[in-house]
Amino acid sequence: MSSKIDSFFAKNGLLAKALPGFSVRPQQQEVATAVLQSMRKRGGVSLVEAATGVGKTLSYLIPAVSMATPERKVVISTQTLALQNQLLEKDIPFLQSIWPTPFEAAVLKGRGNYLCLQDYDVCRGELWTAGDPQFIQIGKWSGTTETGDVSELDFSYPGWMDIRANIDTCKGQECRFFDRCFYYNMKREAQDASILVVNHALFFSDLAVRGRGEQNANLLPDYHYVIFDEAHHLETAAAGAFGVAFSSSRLPSLLDKVKRASRRLDLDQERLKALEQSSLELFSPFAGINKPDFNVGEALEGPHALKNAQTQVAGVGALLDRLAVELLKQDTSGDPIAKDRIDGLRRQCTRAKEELAMIFQGDDENYLRWGSQNRGGRRGPITTLHYTPISVAPLLGPTLWAHNRRVGATLISATLSTNGSFDYLRERLGIPTEDTKVTETLVDSTFDYAANTLIYIPRRLPPPSESPSYTYEVVEEIIRLLDAAKGGAFLLFTSHRALNVVHEQLMLANLPYPLLRQGEMPNARLVEAFKSQENAVLLGAQSFWEGVDVPGHGLRLVIIDRIPFAMPDSPLHKARVDQITAGGGDWFNDYALPQAQLRLKQGFGRLMRGVEDRGVVALLDTRLVTKRYGSDIMKFLPRSPVTRYIEDVTKFFAPEEEAASPIPPPR
Ligand code: SF4
C-alpha cells in the first residue's frame, strides 16, 4: 500500500486517532490496496466482495480521495439513497475533517430531483395552481432554497411532475432562468469537485447517452474512475437505463397539460379527444391482467395482435405529430411564458411518439417487451410497458469494459461472489474473463460468526409448497422461534402472498410481540418502530432483504421462509432463462442458483451489523439439506454452526447459566 494510504489504516494512523474504537483490520487494508492498485492502472477494474464488518466504505473512499482531482474525477455510484446519504452526511465530511489537504465532493442527482424555475413560472399563471396552499409553499421555498432539491421539502407535492426539471421542457442556455437554474448550478458545482456521488440509474443513463453519441447531452462531467458500491444491483440498473418505459398515465397527463394550455390556444379539440381515446385503447388489452408483471406478446392475444397494436401506435404517433405541428403554429410573439410552455409540450409529443414506437416496433432480439402493474394514483391502476435488454453484457462490453478503455472501475459489495467466484457477475455484466486489467478480491468478514451466530434448519418441515398444511407448519415453527428469542425478529419472505398469510396467522395467535408488516407504513418508519421496541417482529418482503441496518440486541433472529429463487413467471427472468438455454448454457446453475445464493446472503446479512451482535438465522427451507444445490448454497454462507433442533435455539437465547450444554460446533 502507498505510505499515504497506509498512514490512514495503520495502528497509530489517522483513522485510529479520529475514530474512537477503531481497530486495525487487515481485510480493510486488503480492499484499500486492491482499489488503489486498480486506480493506478489505466482502465484498471477491480471486483471486490468485502463482507459485512470490513469497513468497506472507507476502504474505497480513502484511495478514491487520494487519487482524485477536479480534472481526474472519481465517481462513487450507489444504488440506494440511504447509502448516498451516508456518504454525503457522514463518511465524506469525516474524511474532509481529517484529510491533510482540502478536497471537494459534490452530489449529482437526476434532473427530476430539481425544481425547474421556468416550468414553475409557467404553472404560476395556470388556474390549477391558484390558491393551492402547497403550491404557495413551493413558491416560498423556491425563493430561499439554495439547491432546489425536492428532498428538502417536508411534504410530498402531487404536482411535482409539472414543475421539476425535465429533458422535454428544458431549454438549457436559452432558458430565461439559466443563470439561476438549480440543475445547472449543481452541474457547475460538480465541475470543481474531485469526488462525485451519483446513483447507478444516473450513471448508466449517462453511459447510454454517451453510447448514442448525443452532442452536449452528457449527464455527468468527464471522469477518470468509477466506484460502484452496492454493485450487485448493476445488472438491474443498467437494464433500466438502456431500456424504455411508458406508462398508461403518460399520454393522459400530457393531454391534461395541453388542455390546460389550450384555454389560451387555438387547438383542434376533436384531435385531443381522439388522442385520449387512442391512449385508452392502446392500454386496454392489459387492464384485466391480474399479475404484477406480464409478457406483452403473450398478453396481446391472437395471431395479429402485435401487428394491430403497432398500427394503433402508428396512429397515436400521427396524432402526436399533428398536435406538435399545431402547437408550433400558435402565435406566441411577445409572450415568452406561452412560448416556453408550447416548446415543452411539443418536445413531449415527439418523445412520447418515439418511445411508444420503440416499445411496440423495436425488433432487437436482445430486448423484451413486457409490462408491469401497480396500484397507481389518482387515475387508478397504472400499467407500464417496458422494452428492456435481456442481457446488458453486449451493451456494457463495448463501453465500460472496452479493451482500450480509459476509465477504470471498482465493483464492490458485501454480496458479489457466488460459489466463491465472480464468474456469475462477469457473465451477467459482460466483463471479459481474459482481461488482465481486471482483478478479483474476496475478503471475509471480521465478525466471529462461529461464536456469535447459529443457523437453524427445521428437521420436520416438508419442501415449501402453497398448501395450507405447509403454511400451518411454517407458522408453528415461527412461533417456536419467536418464543425462543422473545421477539426481536425479522421475518423475510420471498412473496407478499406468503407474508400476508403468515401475518394473518400470527395475528390470530395473539403473540406478546408487536407485529409490524411491510406496507402498513413507509419502510423507514417501520424500521424506526422496530428499533424502538425490544421485542418487535417485522414481516418484510423484497425491500427488507438488504440495506436495513439494525445493530445490537434489537434484531437477534432472522427467519427466512424459503430459498429466494426468482419468481418463475417473471417475464424478464423467463427471457433470460431462454436466452441462456438457447446459447447452450445451464440456466439453473449459471443463473437461477447464483441469483438465489446472492439474495440469501443478503437476507442473512441482516443479522450481524456490529462486532458484538449475536443471533440466529432460521432457514425454513429444508431443500438446503435435502437437495444437492442446497449444500452449494450453504457452503458459501457465513461459517455459523448449524442445528436442526429447536432446543439449540432455545439454549442459544437462554441466559448463560441456563444454557448448560454447548451449541453445535462450527461447520
Ligand atoms: S435551464 Fe432547464 S431546468 Fe433550468 S430552469 Fe431553465 S428550463 Fe428549467
XYZ file of C-alpha atoms and ligand atoms in Angstrom:
675
model
C 0.000 0.000 0.000
C 1.216 3.543 -0.565
C 2.540 5.295 2.502
C -0.203 7.924 2.162
C -2.933 5.294 2.356
C -1.020 3.396 4.997
C -0.998 6.495 7.171
C -4.776 6.147 7.477
C -5.202 2.458 8.228
C -2.135 1.852 10.428
C -2.350 1.181 14.163
C -1.491 4.762 15.039
C -2.807 6.166 11.779
C -5.268 8.968 11.104
C -8.318 6.712 11.444
C -7.140 5.350 14.789
C -6.676 8.905 16.052
C -10.005 10.177 14.769
C -12.370 7.231 15.254
C -12.991 6.077 18.820
C -12.905 2.273 18.964
C -11.135 1.951 15.594
C -9.382 -1.367 15.179
C -6.854 -2.279 12.518
C -8.489 -4.694 10.096
C -6.183 -6.424 7.608
C -9.281 -7.073 5.460
C -9.932 -3.343 5.198
C -6.335 -2.714 4.156
C -6.539 -5.517 1.597
C -9.576 -3.911 -0.034
C -7.975 -0.449 0.003
C -4.862 -1.866 -1.662
C -6.896 -3.624 -4.361
C -8.840 -0.447 -5.145
C -5.714 1.710 -5.173
C -3.805 -0.638 -7.470
C -6.679 -0.750 -9.895
C -6.916 3.057 -9.885
C -3.256 3.329 -10.747
C -3.681 1.264 -13.924
C -5.210 2.903 -16.964
C -8.615 1.234 -17.288
C -7.988 -0.982 -14.251
C -11.051 -2.835 -12.948
C -11.323 -4.435 -9.525
C -14.096 -6.750 -8.416
C -14.314 -6.771 -4.641
C -16.500 -8.629 -2.203
C -15.997 -7.148 1.242
C -18.211 -8.924 3.756
C -20.023 -7.011 6.491
C -17.704 -5.676 9.167
C -14.737 -4.985 6.887
C -15.265 -1.224 6.859
C -15.962 -1.218 3.132
C -16.847 2.440 2.623
C -13.607 3.897 3.970
C -11.618 1.161 2.263
C -12.558 2.574 -1.146
C -13.115 6.216 -0.206
C -9.570 6.745 1.044
C -7.894 5.502 -2.178
C -10.503 7.453 -4.160
C -9.791 10.748 -2.404
C -6.048 10.146 -2.594
C -6.186 9.763 -6.395
C -8.971 12.178 -7.374
C -8.542 15.748 -8.612
C -11.088 18.080 -10.236
C -9.511 17.174 -13.595
C -9.424 13.435 -12.861
C -12.687 12.929 -11.044
C -13.702 9.781 -9.241
C -17.400 8.931 -9.358
C -18.923 6.992 -6.468
C -22.138 5.365 -7.592
C -24.672 3.771 -5.225
C -27.994 2.036 -5.670
C -29.788 3.391 -2.630
C -30.481 6.843 -1.310
C -29.604 5.568 2.180
C -26.010 4.835 1.176
C -25.785 8.081 -0.780
C -26.888 9.983 2.326
C -24.436 8.067 4.490
C -21.585 9.049 2.149
C -22.616 12.692 1.978
C -23.586 13.245 5.579
C -21.104 11.028 7.376
C -18.179 9.423 5.551
C -17.106 12.224 3.193
C -17.414 15.042 5.793
C -15.428 12.851 8.189
C -12.628 12.419 5.641
C -12.711 16.127 4.813
C -12.187 16.832 8.518
C -9.026 14.703 8.751
C -7.621 14.875 5.208
C -4.305 16.729 5.119
C -5.435 18.951 2.207
C -8.931 20.211 1.340
C -10.939 18.355 -1.308
C -14.359 18.993 -2.826
C -17.143 16.453 -3.174
C -20.497 17.008 -4.869
C -23.668 15.047 -5.357
C -25.298 14.799 -8.753
C -28.879 13.645 -8.962
C -31.155 13.125 -11.936
C -32.872 16.236 -13.319
C -36.240 15.251 -11.894
C -34.988 15.947 -8.379
C -34.662 19.685 -9.029
C -37.207 22.455 -9.318
C -37.358 23.940 -12.817
C -37.796 27.699 -12.436
C -39.136 28.028 -15.962
C -41.851 25.387 -15.531
C -42.690 26.746 -12.097
C -43.129 30.166 -13.703
C -45.369 28.658 -16.385
C -47.524 26.886 -13.769
C -47.790 30.035 -11.666
C -50.011 31.528 -14.320
C -52.303 28.498 -14.563
C -55.670 28.095 -12.967
C -54.977 24.770 -11.244
C -52.285 26.272 -9.034
C -54.272 29.337 -7.968
C -54.796 29.342 -4.206
C -53.231 25.878 -3.761
C -51.515 26.163 -0.344
C -48.836 23.620 -1.282
C -48.027 25.471 -4.496
C -47.735 28.674 -2.445
C -45.313 26.868 -0.118
C -43.291 25.726 -3.139
C -43.175 29.356 -4.236
C -41.751 30.477 -0.892
C -39.272 27.613 -0.895
C -38.136 28.421 -4.438
C -37.046 31.846 -3.208
C -34.988 30.547 -0.295
C -33.604 27.164 -1.321
C -30.005 27.011 -2.476
C -30.318 23.654 -4.185
C -33.928 23.363 -5.416
C -33.640 19.685 -4.458
C -37.054 18.121 -3.791
C -35.626 16.161 -0.854
C -35.626 19.442 1.104
C -39.440 19.525 1.074
C -41.067 18.074 4.154
C -44.254 17.267 2.246
C -44.960 15.303 -0.882
C -46.263 17.631 -3.588
C -48.571 15.866 -6.084
C -47.861 18.422 -8.828
C -44.072 17.959 -8.692
C -44.069 16.295 -12.131
C -45.205 19.604 -13.643
C -42.509 21.773 -12.085
C -39.470 19.516 -11.926
C -36.596 19.874 -14.369
C -37.001 17.519 -17.318
C -35.390 16.929 -20.664
C -38.542 17.819 -22.633
C -39.108 21.350 -21.427
C -35.514 22.259 -20.582
C -34.076 24.926 -22.878
C -30.582 24.865 -21.439
C -28.619 28.010 -22.210
C -31.590 29.583 -23.994
C -33.673 29.442 -20.825
C -34.640 32.730 -19.185
C -33.587 31.272 -15.828
C -30.369 29.576 -16.918
C -28.104 31.644 -14.627
C -30.179 30.740 -11.574
C -31.094 27.211 -12.646
C -30.771 24.722 -9.776
C -29.999 21.788 -12.058
C -27.273 23.588 -13.984
C -25.876 25.135 -10.789
C -25.482 21.648 -9.426
C -23.672 20.631 -12.618
C -21.414 23.697 -12.390
C -20.517 22.859 -8.787
C -19.697 19.330 -9.858
C -17.040 20.714 -12.212
C -14.929 21.864 -9.242
C -15.312 18.655 -7.260
C -12.876 15.780 -7.345
C -15.373 13.279 -5.896
C -18.849 12.952 -7.408
C -21.588 10.960 -5.717
C -24.330 9.681 -8.037
C -26.729 6.772 -8.209
C -26.497 3.801 -10.567
C -29.545 4.910 -12.565
C -27.953 8.280 -13.372
C -24.569 6.725 -14.094
C -25.992 4.274 -16.635
C -28.299 6.878 -18.175
C -25.176 8.958 -18.805
C -23.398 5.920 -20.231
C -26.350 5.236 -22.549
C -26.370 8.872 -23.739
C -22.606 8.765 -24.363
C -23.063 5.489 -26.241
C -25.601 7.132 -28.574
C -23.106 9.926 -29.211
C -25.671 12.646 -28.456
C -23.921 16.019 -28.547
C -23.809 18.016 -25.295
C -26.242 15.597 -23.699
C -23.866 14.075 -21.119
C -25.427 13.964 -17.685
C -22.098 13.682 -15.853
C -18.866 15.582 -16.388
C -15.936 13.514 -17.656
C -14.441 11.234 -15.025
C -11.369 9.110 -14.635
C -12.621 6.277 -12.454
C -15.907 4.976 -11.070
C -16.545 3.037 -7.877
C -19.823 1.142 -7.829
C -20.864 0.388 -4.280
C -23.854 -1.986 -3.911
C -22.560 -3.369 -7.208
C -24.862 -6.397 -7.064
C -27.560 -4.053 -8.443
C -25.659 -3.150 -11.601
C -27.454 -5.520 -13.963
C -30.879 -4.188 -12.984
C -29.731 -0.559 -13.035
C -28.075 -0.896 -16.447
C -31.086 -2.738 -17.897
C -33.345 0.102 -16.728
C -31.146 2.814 -18.234
C -30.666 1.068 -21.586
C -34.384 0.312 -21.841
C -37.541 2.373 -22.251
C -40.665 2.521 -20.084
C -44.011 4.088 -20.958
C -46.911 4.221 -18.502
C -50.638 4.357 -19.140
C -50.737 7.730 -17.363
C -48.152 9.326 -19.671
C -50.434 10.442 -22.521
C -53.380 11.412 -20.262
C -51.101 13.635 -18.200
C -49.592 15.176 -21.354
C -53.118 15.811 -22.621
C -54.068 17.393 -19.297
C -51.236 19.861 -19.758
C -52.221 20.538 -23.358
C -55.844 21.108 -22.335
C -54.819 23.487 -19.580
C -52.739 25.414 -22.070
C -55.376 25.232 -24.796
C -57.663 27.623 -22.954
C -55.491 30.302 -24.478
C -54.608 28.439 -27.657
C -56.340 27.562 -30.839
C -56.210 23.744 -30.879
C -58.378 21.130 -32.534
C -60.393 19.742 -29.599
C -61.550 16.737 -31.636
C -57.931 15.715 -32.142
C -57.293 15.895 -28.409
C -60.309 13.652 -27.799
C -59.093 11.194 -30.444
C -55.687 11.062 -28.794
C -57.256 10.434 -25.399
C -59.359 7.626 -26.832
C -56.382 6.052 -28.651
C -54.335 6.064 -25.473
C -57.133 4.249 -23.625
C -57.466 1.688 -26.415
C -53.732 1.087 -26.554
C -53.580 0.084 -22.908
C -56.995 -1.598 -22.657
C -55.762 -5.147 -23.537
C -53.620 -5.072 -20.382
C -56.205 -3.680 -17.978
C -57.595 -7.015 -16.774
C -54.261 -8.749 -16.206
C -54.095 -9.954 -12.669
C -50.305 -10.265 -12.356
C -47.678 -7.731 -11.307
C -45.559 -8.447 -14.437
C -46.534 -9.860 -17.823
C -45.132 -10.513 -21.272
C -46.678 -8.068 -23.763
C -46.526 -10.590 -26.629
C -48.456 -13.154 -24.574
C -50.939 -10.600 -23.237
C -51.874 -9.462 -26.739
C -53.967 -12.436 -27.758
C -54.463 -13.506 -31.350
C -52.096 -14.035 -34.283
C -52.208 -10.426 -35.491
C -52.459 -8.732 -32.117
C -48.959 -7.256 -32.132
C -49.371 -6.055 -35.723
C -52.678 -4.428 -34.748
C -51.080 -2.763 -31.740
C -48.264 -1.479 -33.978
C -50.843 0.012 -36.338
C -52.542 1.640 -33.346
C -49.201 3.045 -32.182
C -48.563 4.455 -35.645
C -51.973 6.149 -35.397
C -51.147 7.622 -31.979
C -47.792 8.772 -33.369
C -49.506 10.529 -36.288
C -51.900 12.304 -33.898
C -48.975 13.384 -31.714
C -47.144 14.676 -34.794
C -50.143 16.718 -35.868
C -50.587 18.083 -32.367
C -46.914 19.117 -32.304
C -47.326 20.917 -35.657
C -50.467 22.642 -34.415
C -48.608 23.789 -31.297
C -45.791 25.136 -33.451
C -48.243 27.281 -35.403
C -49.524 29.080 -32.300
C -48.702 32.748 -32.144
C -46.593 33.336 -29.044
C -44.892 36.534 -30.099
C -44.282 38.783 -27.121
C -45.288 36.051 -24.660
C -42.174 34.147 -23.528
C -44.103 32.118 -20.953
C -46.522 30.780 -23.565
C -43.589 30.030 -25.858
C -41.812 28.040 -23.110
C -44.986 26.116 -22.416
C -45.596 25.275 -26.053
C -41.992 24.329 -26.788
C -42.079 21.927 -23.834
C -45.350 20.353 -24.936
C -44.064 19.872 -28.482
C -40.976 18.084 -27.258
C -43.090 15.873 -25.002
C -45.246 14.904 -28.006
C -42.152 13.968 -30.014
C -40.558 11.956 -27.221
C -43.813 10.119 -26.449
C -44.127 9.142 -30.108
C -40.519 7.916 -30.284
C -40.693 5.887 -27.090
C -44.026 4.266 -27.950
C -42.606 3.298 -31.333
C -39.524 1.829 -29.678
C -41.644 -0.274 -27.319
C -44.029 -1.635 -29.954
C -41.859 -1.649 -33.047
C -38.410 -2.400 -31.636
C -37.078 -5.686 -33.039
C -33.790 -6.203 -31.195
C -33.588 -9.873 -30.203
C -31.801 -8.931 -27.004
C -34.764 -6.825 -25.876
C -38.005 -7.913 -24.220
C -41.397 -6.209 -24.413
C -43.065 -6.625 -21.050
C -45.462 -4.863 -18.739
C -45.929 -4.190 -15.046
C -48.914 -3.099 -12.998
C -49.168 -1.066 -9.879
C -51.996 0.257 -7.813
C -51.335 3.704 -9.203
C -52.547 7.075 -8.099
C -55.480 9.320 -8.733
C -56.146 7.826 -12.176
C -56.446 4.301 -10.759
C -54.193 1.320 -11.553
C -51.263 2.110 -13.818
C -49.814 -0.196 -16.445
C -46.262 0.442 -17.566
C -44.892 -1.082 -20.752
C -41.167 -1.718 -20.938
C -38.657 -2.516 -23.644
C -35.691 -3.861 -21.694
C -32.401 -5.516 -22.633
C -32.469 -9.196 -21.670
C -28.721 -9.143 -21.180
C -26.737 -5.975 -20.532
C -23.453 -7.729 -21.345
C -23.462 -6.756 -25.063
C -24.197 -3.145 -24.084
C -21.540 -2.797 -21.392
C -18.888 -4.792 -23.255
C -18.073 -2.083 -25.819
C -18.388 0.768 -23.305
C -17.406 0.083 -19.691
C -15.170 -2.898 -20.445
C -13.825 -1.883 -23.870
C -10.293 -3.145 -24.406
C -8.916 0.370 -24.933
C -10.935 1.954 -22.111
C -9.577 4.989 -20.320
C -11.971 4.856 -17.381
C -11.354 2.276 -14.672
C -13.858 0.849 -12.190
C -14.245 -0.868 -8.856
C -17.319 -3.026 -8.306
C -17.760 -3.591 -4.607
C -20.434 -5.116 -2.407
C -20.839 -7.346 0.623
C -22.530 -9.853 -1.703
C -20.943 -10.105 -5.128
C -19.446 -13.578 -5.420
C -21.247 -16.863 -5.938
C -19.664 -20.260 -5.292
C -16.619 -18.323 -4.151
C -16.020 -16.729 -7.562
C -17.018 -13.718 -9.666
C -17.925 -15.798 -12.739
C -21.648 -15.098 -12.463
C -21.063 -11.346 -12.128
C -18.640 -11.320 -15.074
C -21.064 -13.299 -17.208
C -24.085 -11.112 -16.440
C -22.208 -7.828 -16.940
C -20.021 -8.974 -19.832
C -16.693 -8.418 -18.035
C -14.132 -10.309 -20.155
C -12.520 -13.244 -18.335
C -9.229 -12.953 -20.209
C -8.794 -9.228 -19.424
C -5.602 -8.912 -17.387
C -6.534 -5.468 -16.127
C -9.404 -6.988 -14.113
C -8.524 -8.138 -10.596
C -10.590 -10.031 -8.032
C -10.535 -9.625 -4.252
C -12.655 -11.585 -1.819
C -12.317 -10.718 1.848
C -14.073 -12.409 4.713
C -15.982 -10.734 7.468
C -14.247 -9.600 10.622
C -17.215 -10.857 12.664
C -16.941 -14.069 14.657
C -19.882 -15.950 13.147
C -18.756 -19.250 14.670
C -19.033 -17.920 18.205
C -21.901 -15.488 17.896
C -24.399 -16.979 15.483
C -26.364 -20.113 14.830
C -28.174 -21.356 11.727
C -31.345 -23.320 12.341
C -32.948 -25.520 9.673
C -36.021 -27.416 10.918
C -35.987 -31.202 10.794
C -39.583 -31.929 10.001
C -40.784 -29.331 7.525
C -41.612 -30.678 4.055
C -40.267 -28.809 0.996
C -42.004 -25.438 0.520
C -45.435 -25.518 -1.070
C -48.537 -23.377 -1.281
C -50.658 -25.892 0.660
C -52.491 -24.714 3.803
C -50.934 -27.547 5.822
C -47.427 -26.339 4.888
C -48.289 -22.779 5.918
C -49.665 -24.097 9.197
C -46.410 -25.950 9.925
C -44.321 -22.903 8.989
C -46.332 -20.703 11.330
C -45.840 -23.238 14.137
C -42.057 -23.122 13.537
C -42.072 -19.338 13.500
C -43.952 -19.154 16.795
C -41.488 -21.572 18.431
C -38.579 -19.452 17.187
C -40.141 -16.180 18.313
C -40.768 -17.637 21.752
C -37.133 -18.767 21.976
C -35.813 -15.303 21.047
C -38.651 -13.387 22.737
C -39.255 -11.375 19.590
C -36.557 -9.107 18.158
C -37.024 -10.774 14.771
C -37.107 -10.038 11.066
C -39.271 -12.432 9.050
C -38.134 -12.230 5.431
C -40.445 -13.573 2.740
C -39.969 -14.300 -0.929
C -43.527 -13.238 -1.769
C -46.118 -10.803 -0.473
C -48.677 -13.592 -0.580
C -46.692 -15.707 1.905
C -46.046 -12.628 4.042
C -49.748 -11.817 4.272
C -50.796 -15.389 5.048
C -48.248 -15.726 7.863
C -49.095 -12.284 9.221
C -52.756 -13.223 9.425
C -51.931 -16.430 11.311
C -49.583 -14.668 13.721
C -52.262 -12.066 14.455
C -54.677 -14.870 15.311
C -52.071 -16.442 17.600
C -52.194 -13.324 19.763
C -48.456 -13.295 20.500
C -46.958 -10.980 23.121
C -44.748 -9.322 20.449
C -45.731 -6.210 18.465
C -46.142 -7.229 14.815
C -45.047 -4.820 12.085
C -45.857 -5.580 8.475
C -44.281 -4.138 5.331
C -46.738 -1.804 3.663
C -48.546 -0.595 6.768
C -46.257 2.465 6.910
C -43.208 3.680 4.953
C -40.249 1.309 5.334
C -38.048 3.818 7.179
C -40.754 4.397 9.799
C -41.312 0.675 10.110
C -37.627 0.168 10.911
C -37.733 3.001 13.455
C -40.794 1.413 15.080
C -38.946 -1.905 15.178
C -35.868 -0.346 16.764
C -37.906 1.432 19.411
C -39.299 -1.834 20.823
C -37.198 -4.569 22.387
C -39.370 -7.472 21.234
C -40.946 -6.362 17.949
C -41.371 -8.676 14.970
C -41.141 -7.217 11.478
C -42.511 -9.085 8.454
C -40.964 -7.879 5.200
C -40.599 -8.889 1.560
C -38.115 -7.701 -1.112
C -37.007 -4.344 0.306
C -36.103 -5.729 3.731
C -33.657 -8.324 2.437
C -30.897 -5.723 2.163
C -29.894 -2.220 3.161
C -31.703 -2.374 6.512
C -29.372 -1.854 9.414
C -30.425 -2.778 12.960
C -27.257 -3.300 15.005
C -27.371 -4.680 18.541
C -29.690 -6.915 20.519
C -32.859 -5.422 18.971
C -32.505 -7.747 15.972
C -31.432 -11.194 17.178
C -33.425 -13.530 14.985
C -33.780 -13.552 11.187
C -36.264 -16.030 9.752
C -36.165 -16.673 6.002
C -39.153 -18.519 4.586
C -37.510 -20.175 1.579
C -34.570 -20.113 -0.835
C -35.155 -16.842 -2.704
C -35.327 -18.153 -6.273
C -36.677 -15.548 -8.698
C -40.396 -15.760 -9.458
C -40.553 -18.257 -12.338
C -43.359 -16.343 -14.051
C -41.453 -13.039 -14.148
C -41.178 -12.311 -17.903
C -37.665 -10.882 -17.691
C -36.479 -13.886 -15.694
C -38.053 -16.233 -18.257
C -36.476 -14.345 -21.149
C -33.050 -14.572 -19.505
C -33.520 -18.279 -18.861
C -34.497 -18.806 -22.517
C -31.553 -16.763 -23.754
C -29.088 -18.766 -21.637
C -30.615 -22.072 -22.754
C -30.557 -21.025 -26.412
C -26.865 -20.191 -26.004
C -26.185 -23.718 -24.729
C -25.893 -22.648 -21.069
C -27.303 -24.221 -17.924
C -29.948 -21.741 -16.796
C -30.340 -23.224 -13.332
C -26.694 -23.470 -12.313
C -25.480 -20.452 -14.283
C -28.302 -18.065 -13.471
C -31.122 -19.059 -11.102
C -28.938 -20.638 -8.429
C -26.268 -17.894 -8.189
C -29.014 -15.282 -8.084
C -30.719 -17.084 -5.174
C -27.361 -17.541 -3.460
C -26.695 -13.796 -3.541
C -30.170 -12.980 -2.306
C -29.905 -15.424 0.573
C -26.548 -13.944 1.588
C -28.181 -10.513 1.627
C -31.047 -11.695 3.834
C -28.613 -13.495 6.115
C -26.544 -10.320 6.327
C -29.332 -8.503 8.204
C -28.391 -10.326 11.419
C -24.824 -9.241 12.150
C -24.384 -5.491 11.826
C -21.816 -4.961 14.582
C -18.927 -6.899 16.075
C -20.835 -7.562 19.295
C -24.092 -8.682 17.696
C -25.226 -12.254 18.199
C -28.246 -14.136 16.984
C -29.874 -16.905 14.974
C -30.761 -17.195 11.295
C -33.583 -19.686 10.772
C -33.793 -21.015 7.222
C -37.167 -22.702 6.906
C -36.443 -24.309 3.528
C -35.374 -27.915 4.063
C -34.177 -28.167 0.442
C -30.998 -26.608 1.846
C -30.192 -30.026 3.295
C -32.129 -32.394 1.049
C -31.027 -31.081 -2.361
C -27.521 -31.036 -3.760
C -27.826 -27.371 -4.695
C -28.807 -26.730 -1.066
C -25.361 -27.724 0.119
C -23.805 -25.490 -2.587
C -25.735 -22.580 -1.124
C -24.885 -23.446 2.479
C -21.160 -23.727 1.705
C -20.942 -20.025 0.928
C -22.973 -18.649 3.813
C -21.022 -17.335 6.828
C -19.393 -20.138 8.845
C -22.031 -20.350 11.554
C -22.759 -23.602 13.374
C -25.876 -25.353 12.049
C -28.537 -27.102 14.078
C -31.714 -28.952 13.167
C -33.033 -28.791 16.747
C -35.201 -26.008 18.114
C -33.844 -26.819 21.600
C -30.447 -25.475 20.467
C -32.096 -22.212 19.505
C -33.745 -22.011 22.919
C -30.374 -22.671 24.567
C -28.694 -20.067 22.378
C -31.034 -17.391 23.684
C -31.190 -18.652 27.270
C -29.266 -16.754 29.946
C -25.750 -18.225 30.281
C -26.391 -20.171 33.488
C -29.348 -21.997 31.872
C -27.519 -22.898 28.653
C -25.674 -25.884 30.165
C -24.730 -27.790 27.005
C -22.845 -26.049 24.210
C -24.346 -25.154 20.858
C -23.170 -27.262 17.884
C -19.590 -26.788 16.704
C -18.931 -24.615 13.652
C -19.168 -26.264 10.236
S -32.361 25.644 -17.646
Fe -33.812 23.980 -17.922
S -34.122 23.107 -15.882
Fe -33.149 25.085 -15.635
S -34.824 26.475 -15.246
Fe -34.388 26.535 -17.428
S -35.729 25.029 -18.345
Fe -35.700 24.647 -16.149
